[in-house]
């Protein structure tokens, strides 16, 4: 099929009119960076009269903010394109954003004639313009594909960030130059770029003024942050965190995701020094065998990773460690896999994410002829997940009987239940009045499961 798509050259920049009562639905896939991007899209659309709704059937605009990291994520989007618009009598405009939009824009347009707009993580600030270029009125729409890479321009063009709760995400760095041999991120989010210190601090100050108490700084390689400071010199993550810590109102700081090769001593030591920096670190290792780590192009050994964990625990003995693992990477033998299991036993994770290796287009590992059979991958994943769940349960159980500070973020599923997070990043459910939302309170922990804690408000 021939795809008719408008491009910048063919069309002048169009402006979207303002009209109250427009409704949009957004579905998010993938990582926290997509959550941040989706929130910023909501902020961009609000001035044009778009209100976010939870029911896709009532929407004038449906956005799927996609992920490209594993094959499953792609397939889910294609099946969702039909599903989310079923029963919608408004003939909604369908926009595909995110990393899959970036990597597969033309394929999406070809496979799904219903899709009107495709954009990527670096162009979503121009969503109102894309909507205007496409046209909201059914019958007269043009198809728009825009997946440029205009670097950091996006952050200067975004509408001010609205506050959605006491904890806010702030993207400080995007992209990746590490080129792990399994990963599509360098192709979807582009090369590594850091925002300036001032632009980040301005965003966080504004969030704090609106009532944010916690910020989580985001980046694919967040600890490779090297943004320009107001003194004209490069600033690293440790120094940025210290500046964030001086902002009044911000009580808790987190950051994710980190690469072991970028964990410098200054950052490690900060865990022991900065009271506002929460004792939790997501530090993916992916595998425990040095041979596999070399083939993955991870640039560190298993021992080097373990040394970092030791140093972190020396700086802050109670730091909770989380990680990511890939099982069944091409060439992974039973012995290699056992080394991953040994590493997990040695570290003792508080939580972790684990995946079967999924071959991705244009990545070197996908070309490797030594692929591991699906059955073997499944079996290894099961064993690894059993071990990780056991560790997570034991970790969470260690808080039963203790009193911990919890920042209450949202209403829970049951009446009078509130949900928040502990300093070590565990979800905590508390019985309590809604008026406590947004506050940091002390909770007596009475029960633990593998995924969360339960407790009662401690009365002073
Ligand atoms: N297959 C499986 N898992 C992957 N990840 C990244 N690329 C792949 C892939 N091709 C995992 C890594 C990474 C996390 C975000 O997703 O563990 O840390
Ligand atoms: Fe998925 Fe990676 Fe894109 Fe996040 S950055 S949405 S994990 S492909």
PDB file of N, CA, C and O in Angstrom, residues 402-436:
ATOM      1  N   UNK A 402       8.270  -2.861  62.348  1.00  0.00           N
ATOM      2  CA  UNK A 402       9.028  -1.604  62.401  1.00  0.00           C
ATOM      3  C   UNK A 402       8.131  -0.412  62.085  1.00  0.00           C
ATOM      4  O   UNK A 402       7.064  -0.560  61.500  1.00  0.00           O
ATOM      5  N   UNK A 403       8.594   0.769  62.452  1.00  0.00           N
ATOM      6  CA  UNK A 403       7.887   2.005  62.115  1.00  0.00           C
ATOM      7  C   UNK A 403       8.702   2.741  61.054  1.00  0.00           C
ATOM      8  O   UNK A 403       9.897   2.969  61.252  1.00  0.00           O
ATOM      9  N   UNK A 404       8.049   3.055  59.917  1.00  0.00           N
ATOM     10  CA  UNK A 404       8.806   3.705  58.836  1.00  0.00           C
ATOM     11  C   UNK A 404       8.049   4.923  58.293  1.00  0.00           C
ATOM     12  O   UNK A 404       6.819   4.958  58.323  1.00  0.00           O
ATOM     13  N   UNK A 405       8.780   5.921  57.773  1.00  0.00           N
ATOM     14  CA  UNK A 405       8.112   7.079  57.181  1.00  0.00           C
ATOM     15  C   UNK A 405       7.575   6.727  55.795  1.00  0.00           C
ATOM     16  O   UNK A 405       8.269   6.086  55.002  1.00  0.00           O
ATOM     17  N   UNK A 406       6.334   7.102  55.540  1.00  0.00           N
ATOM     18  CA  UNK A 406       5.710   6.801  54.245  1.00  0.00           C
ATOM     19  C   UNK A 406       5.146   8.094  53.664  1.00  0.00           C
ATOM     20  O   UNK A 406       4.454   8.842  54.367  1.00  0.00           O
ATOM     21  N   UNK A 407       5.446   8.359  52.398  1.00  0.00           N
ATOM     22  CA  UNK A 407       4.843   9.512  51.716  1.00  0.00           C
ATOM     23  C   UNK A 407       3.569   9.013  51.041  1.00  0.00           C
ATOM     24  O   UNK A 407       3.625   8.174  50.128  1.00  0.00           O
ATOM     25  N   UNK A 408       2.415   9.500  51.502  1.00  0.00           N
ATOM     26  CA  UNK A 408       1.136   8.998  50.995  1.00  0.00           C
ATOM     27  C   UNK A 408       0.799   9.662  49.663  1.00  0.00           C
ATOM     28  O   UNK A 408       0.662  10.877  49.576  1.00  0.00           O
ATOM     29  N   UNK A 409       0.696   8.832  48.605  1.00  0.00           N
ATOM     30  CA  UNK A 409       0.597   9.378  47.246  1.00  0.00           C
ATOM     31  C   UNK A 409      -0.794   9.318  46.635  1.00  0.00           C
ATOM     32  O   UNK A 409      -1.151  10.134  45.808  1.00  0.00           O
ATOM     33  N   UNK A 410      -1.575   8.284  46.986  1.00  0.00           N
ATOM     34  CA  UNK A 410      -2.876   8.131  46.313  1.00  0.00           C
ATOM     35  C   UNK A 410      -3.834   7.312  47.167  1.00  0.00           C
ATOM     36  O   UNK A 410      -3.413   6.637  48.113  1.00  0.00           O
ATOM     37  N   UNK A 411      -5.119   7.366  46.782  1.00  0.00           N
ATOM     38  CA  UNK A 411      -6.111   6.537  47.464  1.00  0.00           C
ATOM     39  C   UNK A 411      -5.878   5.080  47.077  1.00  0.00           C
ATOM     40  O   UNK A 411      -5.512   4.796  45.935  1.00  0.00           O
ATOM     41  N   UNK A 412      -6.082   4.169  48.012  1.00  0.00           N
ATOM     42  CA  UNK A 412      -5.897   2.747  47.723  1.00  0.00           C
ATOM     43  C   UNK A 412      -7.131   2.154  47.073  1.00  0.00           C
ATOM     44  O   UNK A 412      -8.094   2.868  46.778  1.00  0.00           O
ATOM     45  N   UNK A 413      -7.097   0.833  46.845  1.00  0.00           N
ATOM     46  CA  UNK A 413      -8.246   0.197  46.174  1.00  0.00           C
ATOM     47  C   UNK A 413      -9.463   0.141  47.089  1.00  0.00           C
ATOM     48  O   UNK A 413     -10.582   0.277  46.642  1.00  0.00           O
ATOM     49  N   UNK A 414      -9.213  -0.080  48.385  1.00  0.00           N
ATOM     50  CA  UNK A 414     -10.341  -0.186  49.325  1.00  0.00           C
ATOM     51  C   UNK A 414     -10.645   1.171  49.950  1.00  0.00           C
ATOM     52  O   UNK A 414      -9.792   2.061  49.957  1.00  0.00           O
ATOM     53  N   UNK A 415     -11.884   1.269  50.477  1.00  0.00           N
ATOM     54  CA  UNK A 415     -12.285   2.521  51.126  1.00  0.00           C
ATOM     55  C   UNK A 415     -11.367   2.794  52.325  1.00  0.00           C
ATOM     56  O   UNK A 415     -10.977   1.861  53.038  1.00  0.00           O
ATOM     57  N   UNK A 416     -11.037   4.039  52.518  1.00  0.00           N
ATOM     58  CA  UNK A 416     -10.164   4.447  53.618  1.00  0.00           C
ATOM     59  C   UNK A 416      -8.756   3.866  53.539  1.00  0.00           C
ATOM     60  O   UNK A 416      -8.045   3.826  54.533  1.00  0.00           O
ATOM     61  N   UNK A 417      -8.389   3.369  52.367  1.00  0.00           N
ATOM     62  CA  UNK A 417      -7.030   2.870  52.235  1.00  0.00           C
ATOM     63  C   UNK A 417      -6.213   3.882  51.436  1.00  0.00           C
ATOM     64  O   UNK A 417      -6.686   4.410  50.422  1.00  0.00           O
ATOM     65  N   UNK A 418      -5.015   4.151  51.891  1.00  0.00           N
ATOM     66  CA  UNK A 418      -4.126   5.071  51.183  1.00  0.00           C
ATOM     67  C   UNK A 418      -2.865   4.304  50.795  1.00  0.00           C
ATOM     68  O   UNK A 418      -2.472   3.357  51.479  1.00  0.00           O
ATOM     69  N   UNK A 419      -2.274   4.751  49.687  1.00  0.00           N
ATOM     70  CA  UNK A 419      -1.047   4.074  49.247  1.00  0.00           C
ATOM     71  C   UNK A 419       0.106   5.059  49.174  1.00  0.00           C
ATOM     72  O   UNK A 419      -0.084   6.210  48.785  1.00  0.00           O
ATOM     73  N   UNK A 420       1.255   4.577  49.554  1.00  0.00           N
ATOM     74  CA  UNK A 420       2.435   5.428  49.468  1.00  0.00           C
ATOM     75  C   UNK A 420       3.674   4.583  49.279  1.00  0.00           C
ATOM     76  O   UNK A 420       3.575   3.390  48.967  1.00  0.00           O
ATOM     77  N   UNK A 421       4.839   5.200  49.463  1.00  0.00           N
ATOM     78  CA  UNK A 421       6.100   4.469  49.299  1.00  0.00           C
ATOM     79  C   UNK A 421       6.981   4.670  50.520  1.00  0.00           C
ATOM     80  O   UNK A 421       6.989   5.737  51.126  1.00  0.00           O
ATOM     81  N   UNK A 422       7.707   3.628  50.832  1.00  0.00           N
ATOM     82  CA  UNK A 422       8.667   3.719  51.930  1.00  0.00           C
ATOM     83  C   UNK A 422       9.962   4.307  51.366  1.00  0.00           C
ATOM     84  O   UNK A 422      10.140   4.362  50.157  1.00  0.00           O
ATOM     85  N   UNK A 423      10.888   4.730  52.230  1.00  0.00           N
ATOM     86  CA  UNK A 423      12.165   5.240  51.716  1.00  0.00           C
ATOM     87  C   UNK A 423      12.850   4.230  50.794  1.00  0.00           C
ATOM     88  O   UNK A 423      13.499   4.600  49.826  1.00  0.00           O
ATOM     89  N   UNK A 424      12.684   2.929  51.097  1.00  0.00           N
ATOM     90  CA  UNK A 424      13.330   1.887  50.294  1.00  0.00           C
ATOM     91  C   UNK A 424      12.507   1.506  49.067  1.00  0.00           C
ATOM     92  O   UNK A 424      12.721   0.467  48.461  1.00  0.00           O
ATOM     93  N   UNK A 425      11.531   2.340  48.748  1.00  0.00           N
ATOM     94  CA  UNK A 425      10.731   2.210  47.531  1.00  0.00           C
ATOM     95  C   UNK A 425       9.787   1.012  47.515  1.00  0.00           C
ATOM     96  O   UNK A 425       9.544   0.422  46.454  1.00  0.00           O
ATOM     97  N   UNK A 426       9.272   0.651  48.677  1.00  0.00           N
ATOM     98  CA  UNK A 426       8.269  -0.422  48.713  1.00  0.00           C
ATOM     99  C   UNK A 426       6.893   0.245  48.823  1.00  0.00           C
ATOM    100  O   UNK A 426       6.728   1.219  49.574  1.00  0.00           O
ATOM    101  N   UNK A 427       5.932  -0.306  48.084  1.00  0.00           N
ATOM    102  CA  UNK A 427       4.563   0.207  48.158  1.00  0.00           C
ATOM    103  C   UNK A 427       4.006  -0.129  49.542  1.00  0.00           C
ATOM    104  O   UNK A 427       4.156  -1.259  50.022  1.00  0.00           O
ATOM    105  N   UNK A 428       3.375   0.864  50.188  1.00  0.00           N
ATOM    106  CA  UNK A 428       2.810   0.650  51.529  1.00  0.00           C
ATOM    107  C   UNK A 428       1.329   1.026  51.510  1.00  0.00           C
ATOM    108  O   UNK A 428       0.959   2.100  51.040  1.00  0.00           O
ATOM    109  N   UNK A 429       0.481   0.116  52.010  1.00  0.00           N
ATOM    110  CA  UNK A 429      -0.961   0.375  52.128  1.00  0.00           C
ATOM    111  C   UNK A 429      -1.278   0.694  53.583  1.00  0.00           C
ATOM    112  O   UNK A 429      -0.880  -0.052  54.482  1.00  0.00           O
ATOM    113  N   UNK A 430      -2.002   1.790  53.780  1.00  0.00           N
ATOM    114  CA  UNK A 430      -2.290   2.243  55.143  1.00  0.00           C
ATOM    115  C   UNK A 430      -3.777   2.556  55.269  1.00  0.00           C
ATOM    116  O   UNK A 430      -4.372   3.115  54.348  1.00  0.00           O
ATOM    117  N   UNK A 431      -4.362   2.203  56.413  1.00  0.00           N
ATOM    118  CA  UNK A 431      -5.735   2.643  56.698  1.00  0.00           C
ATOM    119  C   UNK A 431      -5.650   4.096  57.123  1.00  0.00           C
ATOM    120  O   UNK A 431      -4.856   4.423  58.003  1.00  0.00           O
ATOM    121  N   UNK A 432      -6.446   4.963  56.513  1.00  0.00           N
ATOM    122  CA  UNK A 432      -6.360   6.357  56.951  1.00  0.00           C
ATOM    123  C   UNK A 432      -7.262   7.278  56.167  1.00  0.00           C
ATOM    124  O   UNK A 432      -7.771   6.915  55.102  1.00  0.00           O
ATOM    125  N   UNK A 433      -7.431   8.467  56.711  1.00  0.00           N
ATOM    126  CA  UNK A 433      -8.297   9.465  56.106  1.00  0.00           C
ATOM    127  C   UNK A 433      -7.622  10.109  54.889  1.00  0.00           C
ATOM    128  O   UNK A 433      -6.427  10.363  54.898  1.00  0.00           O
ATOM    129  N   UNK A 434      -8.469  10.395  53.875  1.00  0.00           N
ATOM    130  CA  UNK A 434      -7.967  11.003  52.629  1.00  0.00           C
ATOM    131  C   UNK A 434      -7.171  12.290  52.862  1.00  0.00           C
ATOM    132  O   UNK A 434      -6.310  12.645  52.071  1.00  0.00           O
ATOM    133  N   UNK A 435      -7.496  12.987  53.968  1.00  0.00           N
ATOM    134  CA  UNK A 435      -6.822  14.269  54.182  1.00  0.00           C
ATOM    135  C   UNK A 435      -5.321  14.090  54.448  1.00  0.00           C
ATOM    136  O   UNK A 435      -4.558  15.043  54.389  1.00  0.00           O
ATOM    137  N   UNK A 436      -4.907  12.838  54.699  1.00  0.00           N
ATOM    138  CA  UNK A 436      -3.482  12.582  54.922  1.00  0.00           C
ATOM    139  C   UNK A 436      -2.685  12.520  53.612  1.00  0.00           C
ATOM    140  O   UNK A 436      -1.457  12.525  53.610  1.00  0.00           O
TER     141      UNK A 436
END
